[in-house]
Amino acid sequence: MDNMRRGRKRKPTSILFYWTLRYLLIISIGLLLAALFTFWWIQQEAMDNRMQTTGLLAQEIADRSVGTDGKLEIVPSLNKLVEDRKRFFKVNEEMCVIITGTEGQLLFSQPPMTGEQMRYKLEDSLSNSRNSEYKAASAQIDSGQGVLGQVFVLQSKRSLRHIPQEEITFFSIIIIFLIGLSWLTIYLLSVKLAKPVKRVASAAAQISGGQYNIVLDTRAKEREIHELLVSFQEMAGKLQQFEQSRAIMLAGVSHELKTPVTSIKGLLHAVRDGVVEGEEAGEFLDIALQEAGRLQHMVADLLDYNALTAGMVAVRHDELEAAPLLEEILYQWKLTQSGEVCTPIVELPKTPLLLRGDPIRLQQIVVNLLNNSVQAKAQGRKLQLRLTLNEAPDGMAEITLADNGTGIPPESRERVFEAFYRSSGKQSVLRGLGLGLTFSRLLAEAMGGSLELGSDPPQGSCFVLRLPLAR
């Protein structure tokens, strides 16, 4: 059932069609609602204006209905006046003029009607239209000496709200033009936005297919689109570098792991087949054990590195007294070294220095740095190590480890902390994955500190481990 539902899902539409259609519908609905409201408002304004004009007409008729003697007089030209006003309002039978006397009797009507018909048109109080579809404007016939009668001009609400067809046509053309202009604007904008998105989507498809050599035209007037294209171009370049590094790393790791395995296999075959016997066979087995230990060490380094980069290694933040801990680490490490390594010189502060970190991880970092110094030992002289502990002005503890070994070549100083990197000199002498310094830096950062190269000494190398002080 789920597969059937997924199969029935509509295919994605293009951004051009999607946004053009939806924005066009939104704008069209908005413009139509605005047009309806405007049309209604125009009708109301037209009704109010025409009622004011109707009131003026009623007053005009009232003024003309007073004779020179001050008495009420229905002049013969009154019919012509009413007909002219009907043509002005563009109505035929929908305007009605009624003149009544002081007693409410019918004196004049246009169109002609009887008194009973007049009562049907007007309310009993003779103040307003009886029919709700009509509106009435009235004016008193006043001679200056008293009220002689009253004039009523009735018009249907439909005629009052009437808007000429020419105006409706013009208004409709304006709405259609605005909708068309809106669609054109949205279409051009969608095309403008869709082009870089299509370029990025095409480049993403190439990257997913394993092609990282992407070249995008990053020229764009819009800042956000320009930043998108530039960022994607840079991301593609970094992915290409990562892929190349991964291939090189995989080849290097495979080679480094394969070498001790091949050695162990060859040594064991020699012993099993009787190629070597007696003491020589024992020596072969000792060498095989050394190679197995080196292989175990490389695998452990690789597993630790992967676990730390994946965030699976727990790091504590205990309060540690730095001096005794460092002395104990140096003492244990010196027991495993040969006589070619002098006892490290330790410079510690006179007052206790408390730092925050993980004692096991701190020991791993220091031992890694010490072992690197042993590997970098210069031929013909004993290795001399100097460890210094002090408090930095920024509230950090600094542990500096310097040696008098071969040092780090200038071309390698910026890459010594890269994973799987080893300088050309080490590659020819030592076996390893090149993860020691990388792993140590990650541990230092996990404890809230850092591991950096110190100033270049005249001989050897110098590393500075910074950890936060306990407050």
CSV table of C-alpha atoms in Angstrom, one decimal:
chain,number,residue,atom,x,y,z
A,1,MET,CA,0.0,0.0,0.0
A,2,ASP,CA,2.8,2.4,0.9
A,3,ASN,CA,4.5,1.7,-2.4
A,4,MET,CA,1.3,2.4,-4.2
A,5,ARG,CA,0.9,5.7,-2.4
A,6,ARG,CA,4.5,6.7,-3.2
A,7,GLY,CA,3.9,5.7,-6.8
A,8,ARG,CA,0.9,8.0,-6.9
A,9,LYS,CA,2.8,11.0,-5.7
A,10,ARG,CA,3.0,13.8,-8.2
A,11,LYS,CA,6.3,14.5,-9.9
A,12,PRO,CA,8.1,17.6,-8.8
A,13,THR,CA,7.3,20.6,-10.9
A,14,SER,CA,9.8,23.2,-12.1
A,15,ILE,CA,10.4,26.3,-10.0
A,16,LEU,CA,9.4,28.4,-12.9
A,17,PHE,CA,6.0,26.8,-13.3
A,18,TYR,CA,5.5,26.4,-9.5
A,19,TRP,CA,6.1,30.0,-8.4
A,20,THR,CA,4.7,31.6,-11.6
A,21,LEU,CA,1.4,29.8,-11.2
A,22,ARG,CA,1.0,30.4,-7.5
A,23,TYR,CA,2.1,34.0,-7.5
A,24,LEU,CA,-0.2,34.7,-10.4
A,25,LEU,CA,-3.1,33.1,-8.6
A,26,ILE,CA,-2.4,35.1,-5.5
A,27,ILE,CA,-2.0,38.4,-7.3
A,28,SER,CA,-5.0,37.7,-9.5
A,29,ILE,CA,-7.2,37.0,-6.5
A,30,GLY,CA,-5.8,40.0,-4.7
A,31,LEU,CA,-6.4,42.3,-7.7
A,32,LEU,CA,-10.0,40.9,-8.2
A,33,LEU,CA,-10.8,41.5,-4.5
A,34,ALA,CA,-9.4,45.0,-4.7
A,35,ALA,CA,-11.4,45.6,-7.9
A,36,LEU,CA,-14.6,44.4,-6.3
A,37,PHE,CA,-14.1,46.6,-3.2
A,38,THR,CA,-13.2,49.6,-5.5
A,39,PHE,CA,-16.3,48.9,-7.6
A,40,TRP,CA,-18.5,48.8,-4.5
A,41,TRP,CA,-16.9,52.0,-3.2
A,42,ILE,CA,-17.4,53.8,-6.5
A,43,GLN,CA,-21.1,52.8,-6.5
A,44,GLN,CA,-21.5,54.1,-3.0
A,45,GLU,CA,-19.8,57.3,-3.9
A,46,ALA,CA,-21.9,57.6,-7.0
A,47,MET,CA,-25.1,57.1,-5.0
A,48,ASP,CA,-24.1,59.7,-2.4
A,49,ASN,CA,-23.1,62.2,-5.1
A,50,ARG,CA,-26.3,61.6,-7.1
A,51,MET,CA,-28.5,61.9,-4.0
A,52,GLN,CA,-26.9,65.3,-3.4
A,53,THR,CA,-27.7,66.2,-7.0
A,54,THR,CA,-31.2,64.9,-6.5
A,55,GLY,CA,-31.6,67.1,-3.5
A,56,LEU,CA,-30.5,70.1,-5.5
A,57,LEU,CA,-33.0,69.2,-8.2
A,58,ALA,CA,-35.8,69.0,-5.6
A,59,GLN,CA,-34.8,72.4,-4.3
A,60,GLU,CA,-34.7,73.8,-7.8
A,61,ILE,CA,-38.2,72.5,-8.5
A,62,ALA,CA,-39.4,74.0,-5.2
A,63,ASP,CA,-37.9,77.4,-6.0
A,64,ARG,CA,-39.6,77.4,-9.4
A,65,SER,CA,-42.9,76.4,-8.0
A,66,VAL,CA,-43.3,79.8,-6.2
A,67,GLY,CA,-45.0,82.4,-8.3
A,68,THR,CA,-44.4,86.2,-8.3
A,69,ASP,CA,-47.3,86.6,-6.0
A,70,GLY,CA,-45.8,84.3,-3.4
A,71,LYS,CA,-48.3,81.5,-4.1
A,72,LEU,CA,-47.6,77.9,-5.2
A,73,GLU,CA,-47.6,77.7,-8.9
A,74,ILE,CA,-47.0,74.7,-11.2
A,75,VAL,CA,-45.2,76.2,-14.2
A,76,PRO,CA,-45.6,74.6,-17.6
A,77,SER,CA,-41.8,74.3,-18.0
A,78,LEU,CA,-41.7,71.9,-15.1
A,79,ASN,CA,-42.2,68.9,-17.3
A,80,LYS,CA,-39.3,69.9,-19.6
A,81,LEU,CA,-37.1,70.4,-16.5
A,82,VAL,CA,-37.8,67.0,-15.2
A,83,GLU,CA,-37.2,65.4,-18.7
A,84,ASP,CA,-33.9,67.2,-19.0
A,85,ARG,CA,-32.8,65.9,-15.6
A,86,LYS,CA,-33.9,62.3,-16.6
A,87,ARG,CA,-31.6,62.5,-19.6
A,88,PHE,CA,-28.9,63.9,-17.4
A,89,PHE,CA,-29.2,60.9,-15.0
A,90,LYS,CA,-29.7,58.6,-18.0
A,91,VAL,CA,-32.9,57.1,-16.6
A,92,ASN,CA,-36.3,56.8,-18.0
A,93,GLU,CA,-38.9,55.5,-15.7
A,94,GLU,CA,-36.8,55.3,-12.6
A,95,MET,CA,-37.1,59.0,-11.6
A,96,CYS,CA,-40.3,60.2,-10.1
A,97,VAL,CA,-41.1,63.8,-9.2
A,98,ILE,CA,-44.1,64.5,-6.9
A,99,ILE,CA,-45.4,67.9,-5.6
A,100,THR,CA,-47.8,68.0,-2.8
A,101,GLY,CA,-49.7,70.8,-1.1
A,102,THR,CA,-49.8,71.7,2.6
A,103,GLU,CA,-52.5,69.1,3.2
A,104,GLY,CA,-50.6,66.4,1.4
A,105,GLN,CA,-52.7,66.5,-1.6
A,106,LEU,CA,-51.1,65.6,-5.0
A,107,LEU,CA,-50.5,68.7,-7.1
A,108,PHE,CA,-48.0,67.4,-9.7
A,109,SER,CA,-46.3,64.2,-10.6
A,110,GLN,CA,-44.0,63.0,-13.3
A,111,PRO,CA,-44.8,60.5,-14.6
A,112,PRO,CA,-48.5,61.2,-14.0
A,113,MET,CA,-50.2,59.3,-11.2
A,114,THR,CA,-53.2,59.4,-9.0
A,115,GLY,CA,-53.4,60.2,-5.3
A,116,GLU,CA,-53.7,56.5,-4.4
A,117,GLN,CA,-50.6,55.7,-6.5
A,118,MET,CA,-48.8,58.5,-4.7
A,119,ARG,CA,-49.6,56.9,-1.4
A,120,TYR,CA,-48.1,53.7,-2.7
A,121,LYS,CA,-44.9,55.5,-3.6
A,122,LEU,CA,-44.6,57.5,-0.3
A,123,GLU,CA,-45.0,56.6,3.3
A,124,ASP,CA,-48.0,57.8,5.2
A,125,SER,CA,-46.0,60.5,6.8
A,126,LEU,CA,-44.9,61.8,3.4
A,127,SER,CA,-41.3,61.8,4.5
A,128,ASN,CA,-39.6,59.0,2.6
A,129,SER,CA,-40.1,56.3,0.0
A,130,ARG,CA,-42.3,53.4,0.9
A,131,ASN,CA,-40.3,51.0,-1.4
A,132,SER,CA,-36.9,50.1,0.0
A,133,GLU,CA,-35.5,49.9,-3.5
A,134,TYR,CA,-36.0,53.7,-3.9
A,135,LYS,CA,-34.5,56.7,-2.2
A,136,ALA,CA,-36.2,60.0,-1.9
A,137,ALA,CA,-34.9,63.6,-1.7
A,138,SER,CA,-37.3,66.3,-0.6
A,139,ALA,CA,-37.5,70.1,-0.4
A,140,GLN,CA,-40.1,72.4,1.1
A,141,ILE,CA,-41.8,75.0,-1.1
A,142,ASP,CA,-41.3,78.1,0.9
A,143,SER,CA,-42.5,81.6,-0.2
A,144,GLY,CA,-40.8,83.4,2.7
A,145,GLN,CA,-44.2,83.8,4.5
A,146,GLY,CA,-44.9,80.1,5.0
A,147,VAL,CA,-44.6,76.6,3.7
A,148,LEU,CA,-46.8,76.1,0.6
A,149,GLY,CA,-46.0,72.5,-0.1
A,150,GLN,CA,-43.3,69.9,-0.6
A,151,VAL,CA,-41.3,68.4,-3.5
A,152,PHE,CA,-40.3,64.8,-3.6
A,153,VAL,CA,-37.8,63.3,-6.1
A,154,LEU,CA,-37.6,59.5,-6.0
A,155,GLN,CA,-34.9,57.5,-7.7
A,156,SER,CA,-34.2,53.8,-7.7
A,157,LYS,CA,-31.0,52.7,-5.9
A,158,ARG,CA,-30.1,50.8,-9.1
A,159,SER,CA,-30.0,54.0,-11.1
A,160,LEU,CA,-28.2,55.8,-8.3
A,161,ARG,CA,-25.5,53.1,-8.3
A,162,HIS,CA,-25.4,52.8,-12.1
A,163,ILE,CA,-21.9,53.0,-13.6
A,164,PRO,CA,-21.7,53.5,-17.4
A,165,GLN,CA,-20.6,50.6,-19.4
A,166,GLU,CA,-17.6,52.6,-20.8
A,167,GLU,CA,-16.2,53.0,-17.3
A,168,ILE,CA,-16.7,49.3,-16.5
A,169,THR,CA,-14.9,48.3,-19.7
A,170,PHE,CA,-12.0,50.7,-19.0
A,171,PHE,CA,-11.8,49.5,-15.4
A,172,SER,CA,-11.8,45.8,-16.6
A,173,ILE,CA,-9.0,46.6,-19.1
A,174,ILE,CA,-6.9,48.1,-16.3
A,175,ILE,CA,-7.4,45.0,-14.1
A,176,ILE,CA,-6.5,42.7,-17.0
A,177,PHE,CA,-3.4,44.8,-17.8
A,178,LEU,CA,-2.3,44.8,-14.1
A,179,ILE,CA,-2.7,41.0,-14.0
A,180,GLY,CA,-0.7,40.6,-17.2
A,181,LEU,CA,2.0,42.9,-16.0
A,182,SER,CA,2.2,41.0,-12.7
A,183,TRP,CA,2.5,37.7,-14.5
A,184,LEU,CA,5.2,39.1,-16.7
A,185,THR,CA,7.1,40.4,-13.7
A,186,ILE,CA,6.8,37.2,-11.8
A,187,TYR,CA,7.8,35.2,-14.8
A,188,LEU,CA,10.9,37.2,-15.5
A,189,LEU,CA,11.8,37.1,-11.8
A,190,SER,CA,11.3,33.3,-11.7
A,191,VAL,CA,13.4,32.8,-14.8
A,192,LYS,CA,16.1,35.0,-13.2
A,193,LEU,CA,16.1,33.0,-10.0
A,194,ALA,CA,15.7,29.6,-11.7
A,195,LYS,CA,18.8,29.9,-13.8
A,196,PRO,CA,21.4,29.8,-10.9
A,197,VAL,CA,19.4,27.2,-9.1
A,198,LYS,CA,19.5,25.0,-12.3
A,199,ARG,CA,23.2,25.6,-12.6
A,200,VAL,CA,23.7,24.6,-8.9
A,201,ALA,CA,21.4,21.5,-9.3
A,202,SER,CA,23.3,20.4,-12.4
A,203,ALA,CA,26.6,20.8,-10.6
A,204,ALA,CA,25.3,18.9,-7.6
A,205,ALA,CA,24.2,16.1,-9.9
A,206,GLN,CA,27.8,16.0,-11.4
A,207,ILE,CA,29.3,15.9,-7.9
A,208,SER,CA,26.9,13.0,-6.9
A,209,GLY,CA,28.2,11.2,-10.0
A,210,GLY,CA,31.8,11.6,-8.8
A,211,GLN,CA,32.8,14.6,-11.0
A,212,TYR,CA,34.2,17.2,-8.6
A,213,ASN,CA,35.9,19.4,-11.2
A,214,ILE,CA,33.0,21.9,-11.4
A,215,VAL,CA,33.2,25.4,-12.9
A,216,LEU,CA,30.3,27.7,-12.3
A,217,ASP,CA,29.7,31.1,-13.7
A,218,THR,CA,29.6,33.1,-10.4
A,219,ARG,CA,28.7,36.4,-12.0
A,220,ALA,CA,25.4,37.6,-10.6
A,221,LYS,CA,24.1,41.1,-9.7
A,222,GLU,CA,22.3,39.7,-6.7
A,223,ARG,CA,24.5,39.4,-3.7
A,224,GLU,CA,22.8,36.3,-2.2
A,225,ILE,CA,22.9,34.4,-5.6
A,226,HIS,CA,26.5,35.4,-6.1
A,227,GLU,CA,27.4,34.1,-2.6
A,228,LEU,CA,25.5,30.9,-3.3
A,229,LEU,CA,27.4,30.3,-6.5
A,230,VAL,CA,30.8,31.1,-5.0
A,231,SER,CA,30.1,29.0,-1.9
A,232,PHE,CA,29.1,26.0,-4.0
A,233,GLN,CA,32.1,26.5,-6.2
A,234,GLU,CA,34.4,26.5,-3.2
A,235,MET,CA,32.6,23.5,-1.7
A,236,ALA,CA,33.1,21.6,-4.9
A,237,GLY,CA,36.8,22.4,-4.9
A,238,LYS,CA,37.1,21.3,-1.2
A,239,LEU,CA,35.3,18.1,-2.0
A,240,GLN,CA,37.7,17.5,-4.8
A,241,GLN,CA,40.6,18.0,-2.4
A,242,PHE,CA,39.0,15.8,0.2
A,243,GLU,CA,38.5,13.0,-2.4
A,244,GLN,CA,42.1,13.3,-3.5
A,245,SER,CA,43.2,13.3,0.1
A,246,ARG,CA,41.0,10.3,0.8
A,247,ALA,CA,42.5,8.4,-2.1
A,248,ILE,CA,46.0,9.2,-1.0
A,249,MET,CA,45.2,8.5,2.6
A,250,LEU,CA,43.7,5.1,1.7
A,251,ALA,CA,46.6,4.2,-0.4
A,252,GLY,CA,49.1,5.3,2.4
A,253,VAL,CA,47.2,3.4,5.1
A,254,SER,CA,46.9,0.3,3.0
A,255,HIS,CA,50.6,0.4,2.3
A,256,GLU,CA,51.6,1.0,5.9
A,257,LEU,CA,49.3,-1.8,7.1
A,258,LYS,CA,50.4,-4.1,4.4
A,259,THR,CA,54.1,-3.8,5.1
A,260,PRO,CA,54.2,-5.3,8.6
A,261,VAL,CA,51.7,-8.0,7.5
A,262,THR,CA,53.9,-9.0,4.6
A,263,SER,CA,57.0,-9.0,6.9
A,264,ILE,CA,55.2,-11.1,9.6
A,265,LYS,CA,54.0,-13.5,6.9
A,266,GLY,CA,57.5,-13.9,5.4
A,267,LEU,CA,59.2,-14.4,8.7
A,268,LEU,CA,56.7,-17.0,9.9
A,269,HIS,CA,57.0,-18.9,6.6
A,270,ALA,CA,60.8,-18.9,7.0
A,271,VAL,CA,60.5,-20.5,10.4
A,272,ARG,CA,57.8,-23.0,9.5
A,273,ASP,CA,59.6,-24.2,6.3
A,274,GLY,CA,62.8,-24.6,8.2
A,275,VAL,CA,64.7,-22.0,6.3
A,276,VAL,CA,66.1,-20.7,9.6
A,277,GLU,CA,66.6,-22.8,12.7
A,278,GLY,CA,67.8,-22.5,16.3
A,279,GLU,CA,68.7,-19.0,17.5
A,280,GLU,CA,68.1,-17.5,14.1
A,281,ALA,CA,64.5,-18.8,14.1
A,282,GLY,CA,64.0,-17.2,17.5
A,283,GLU,CA,65.3,-13.9,16.2
A,284,PHE,CA,62.8,-14.2,13.3
A,285,LEU,CA,60.0,-14.8,15.7
A,286,ASP,CA,61.1,-11.8,17.8
A,287,ILE,CA,61.1,-9.6,14.7
A,288,ALA,CA,57.6,-10.9,13.8
A,289,LEU,CA,56.4,-10.0,17.3
A,290,GLN,CA,57.8,-6.5,16.9
A,291,GLU,CA,56.1,-6.1,13.6
A,292,ALA,CA,52.8,-7.4,15.1
A,293,GLY,CA,53.1,-4.9,17.9
A,294,ARG,CA,53.8,-2.1,15.4
A,295,LEU,CA,50.7,-3.2,13.4
A,296,GLN,CA,48.6,-3.3,16.6
A,297,HIS,CA,49.8,0.2,17.4
A,298,MET,CA,48.9,1.6,14.0
A,299,VAL,CA,45.4,0.0,14.1
A,300,ALA,CA,44.9,1.4,17.6
A,301,ASP,CA,45.9,4.9,16.4
A,302,LEU,CA,43.5,4.6,13.5
A,303,LEU,CA,40.6,3.5,15.7
A,304,ASP,CA,41.3,6.2,18.3
A,305,TYR,CA,41.4,8.9,15.6
A,306,ASN,CA,38.1,7.7,14.0
A,307,ALA,CA,36.4,7.5,17.4
A,308,LEU,CA,37.5,11.0,18.4
A,309,THR,CA,36.5,12.6,15.1
A,310,ALA,CA,33.1,10.9,15.4
A,311,GLY,CA,32.7,12.3,18.9
A,312,MET,CA,32.6,8.9,20.5
A,313,VAL,CA,35.5,9.5,23.0
A,314,ALA,CA,34.5,10.8,26.4
A,315,VAL,CA,36.8,13.5,27.7
A,316,ARG,CA,36.7,14.5,31.4
A,317,HIS,CA,37.2,18.0,32.8
A,318,ASP,CA,38.6,17.3,36.2
A,319,GLU,CA,40.6,19.7,38.4
A,320,LEU,CA,44.2,18.5,38.1
A,321,GLU,CA,47.4,19.6,39.9
A,322,ALA,CA,49.6,19.9,36.9
A,323,ALA,CA,53.2,19.6,38.3
A,324,PRO,CA,52.9,16.2,40.1
A,325,LEU,CA,51.0,14.7,37.2
A,326,LEU,CA,53.6,15.8,34.6
A,327,GLU,CA,56.4,14.5,36.8
A,328,GLU,CA,54.7,11.1,37.1
A,329,ILE,CA,54.1,11.0,33.3
A,330,LEU,CA,57.8,11.7,32.6
A,331,TYR,CA,59.0,9.2,35.1
A,332,GLN,CA,56.9,6.4,33.7
A,333,TRP,CA,57.9,7.2,30.1
A,334,LYS,CA,61.6,7.4,31.0
A,335,LEU,CA,61.5,3.8,32.3
A,336,THR,CA,60.7,2.6,28.8
A,337,GLN,CA,63.5,4.4,27.0
A,338,SER,CA,67.1,3.5,26.3
A,339,GLY,CA,70.2,5.2,27.5
A,340,GLU,CA,70.4,7.4,24.4
A,341,VAL,CA,67.6,9.6,25.9
A,342,CYS,CA,68.7,11.9,28.7
A,343,THR,CA,66.5,12.5,31.7
A,344,PRO,CA,64.1,15.3,30.7
A,345,ILE,CA,64.8,18.7,32.2
A,346,VAL,CA,61.6,19.9,34.0
A,347,GLU,CA,60.9,23.5,34.9
A,348,LEU,CA,57.8,23.9,37.1
A,349,PRO,CA,56.3,26.9,38.9
A,350,LYS,CA,57.0,27.3,42.6
A,351,THR,CA,53.3,27.7,43.4
A,352,PRO,CA,50.8,24.9,42.6
A,353,LEU,CA,49.1,25.3,39.3
A,354,LEU,CA,45.6,23.8,38.9
A,355,LEU,CA,44.3,23.1,35.4
A,356,ARG,CA,41.1,21.5,34.1
A,357,GLY,CA,41.3,18.4,31.9
A,358,ASP,CA,41.4,14.6,31.6
A,359,PRO,CA,44.6,13.0,33.2
A,360,ILE,CA,44.5,10.0,30.8
A,361,ARG,CA,44.1,12.2,27.7
A,362,LEU,CA,46.8,14.6,29.0
A,363,GLN,CA,49.2,11.6,29.4
A,364,GLN,CA,48.4,10.5,25.9
A,365,ILE,CA,49.3,13.9,24.5
A,366,VAL,CA,52.5,14.3,26.4
A,367,VAL,CA,53.6,10.7,25.6
A,368,ASN,CA,52.9,11.3,21.9
A,369,LEU,CA,55.0,14.4,21.9
A,370,LEU,CA,57.8,12.6,23.8
A,371,ASN,CA,57.7,9.7,21.3
A,372,ASN,CA,57.8,12.1,18.4
A,373,SER,CA,60.9,13.6,19.9
A,374,VAL,CA,62.6,10.2,20.2
A,375,GLN,CA,61.7,9.5,16.5
A,376,ALA,CA,63.3,12.8,15.5
A,377,LYS,CA,66.5,12.1,17.5
A,378,ALA,CA,69.6,13.3,15.6
A,379,GLN,CA,72.3,10.8,15.0
A,380,GLY,CA,75.5,11.1,17.0
A,381,ARG,CA,74.1,12.9,20.0
A,382,LYS,CA,71.9,12.0,22.9
A,383,LEU,CA,68.3,13.3,22.9
A,384,GLN,CA,67.7,16.1,25.4
A,385,LEU,CA,64.2,17.1,26.3
A,386,ARG,CA,63.0,20.1,28.2
A,387,LEU,CA,59.5,20.4,29.7
A,388,THR,CA,58.3,23.8,31.0
A,389,LEU,CA,55.0,24.5,32.8
A,390,ASN,CA,53.8,28.1,33.4
A,391,GLU,CA,50.7,30.2,33.6
A,392,ALA,CA,49.9,32.4,30.5
A,393,PRO,CA,48.5,35.9,30.9
A,394,ASP,CA,45.2,34.9,29.3
A,395,GLY,CA,44.3,32.4,32.1
A,396,MET,CA,45.6,29.3,30.4
A,397,ALA,CA,48.3,26.8,31.5
A,398,GLU,CA,51.1,26.4,29.0
A,399,ILE,CA,53.1,23.1,28.8
A,400,THR,CA,56.1,23.5,26.5
A,401,LEU,CA,58.1,20.5,25.3
A,402,ALA,CA,61.3,21.2,23.4
A,403,ASP,CA,64.0,18.8,22.1
A,404,ASN,CA,67.4,18.9,20.3
A,405,GLY,CA,66.4,16.5,17.5
A,406,THR,CA,66.4,17.0,13.8
A,407,GLY,CA,63.6,19.5,13.9
A,408,ILE,CA,60.8,20.1,11.5
A,409,PRO,CA,61.6,21.3,7.9
A,410,PRO,CA,60.1,24.7,7.1
A,411,GLU,CA,58.0,23.2,4.3
A,412,SER,CA,56.4,20.8,6.8
A,413,ARG,CA,55.6,23.2,9.7
A,414,GLU,CA,52.1,24.1,8.3
A,415,ARG,CA,51.2,20.5,7.7
A,416,VAL,CA,52.5,18.6,10.8
A,417,PHE,CA,49.0,18.4,12.3
A,418,GLU,CA,47.3,17.1,9.2
A,419,ALA,CA,46.0,13.5,9.4
A,420,PHE,CA,48.2,10.9,7.7
A,421,TYR,CA,50.9,13.5,6.9
A,422,ARG,CA,54.6,12.6,7.4
A,423,SER,CA,57.6,14.6,6.2
A,424,SER,CA,59.8,13.0,3.5
A,425,GLY,CA,62.5,12.2,6.1
A,426,LYS,CA,60.2,10.3,8.3
A,427,GLN,CA,58.6,8.4,5.4
A,428,SER,CA,61.9,6.8,4.6
A,429,VAL,CA,62.9,5.9,8.2
A,430,LEU,CA,59.7,5.4,10.3
A,431,ARG,CA,56.6,3.3,9.9
A,432,GLY,CA,53.3,4.8,11.1
A,433,LEU,CA,50.1,6.4,9.9
A,434,GLY,CA,51.0,10.0,10.8
A,435,LEU,CA,48.1,10.4,13.3
A,436,GLY,CA,49.9,11.1,16.5
A,437,LEU,CA,50.0,14.9,16.3
A,438,THR,CA,46.5,15.0,14.8
A,439,PHE,CA,45.1,12.9,17.5
A,440,SER,CA,46.9,14.9,20.2
A,441,ARG,CA,45.5,18.2,18.9
A,442,LEU,CA,42.0,16.8,18.8
A,443,LEU,CA,42.3,15.7,22.4
A,444,ALA,CA,43.6,19.1,23.4
A,445,GLU,CA,40.7,20.9,21.7
A,446,ALA,CA,38.2,18.4,23.3
A,447,MET,CA,39.6,19.6,26.8
A,448,GLY,CA,39.1,23.2,25.8
A,449,GLY,CA,42.7,23.9,24.9
A,450,SER,CA,45.0,23.8,21.9
A,451,LEU,CA,48.3,22.3,20.6
A,452,GLU,CA,50.5,24.4,18.4
A,453,LEU,CA,54.1,24.5,17.2
A,454,GLY,CA,56.2,26.9,19.3
A,455,SER,CA,58.9,29.2,18.1
A,456,ASP,CA,61.5,27.5,16.0
A,457,PRO,CA,64.6,26.7,18.3
A,458,PRO,CA,68.2,26.6,16.9
A,459,GLN,CA,68.0,22.8,17.2
A,460,GLY,CA,65.1,20.4,17.3
A,461,SER,CA,61.4,21.3,17.7
A,462,CYS,CA,59.1,22.9,20.2
A,463,PHE,CA,55.4,22.2,20.9
A,464,VAL,CA,53.1,24.2,23.2
A,465,LEU,CA,50.1,22.5,24.8
A,466,ARG,CA,47.6,25.0,26.3
A,467,LEU,CA,44.9,23.9,28.7
A,468,PRO,CA,42.4,26.0,30.8
A,469,LEU,CA,43.2,26.7,34.4
A,470,ALA,CA,40.8,25.6,37.1
A,471,ARG,CA,39.0,28.6,38.6
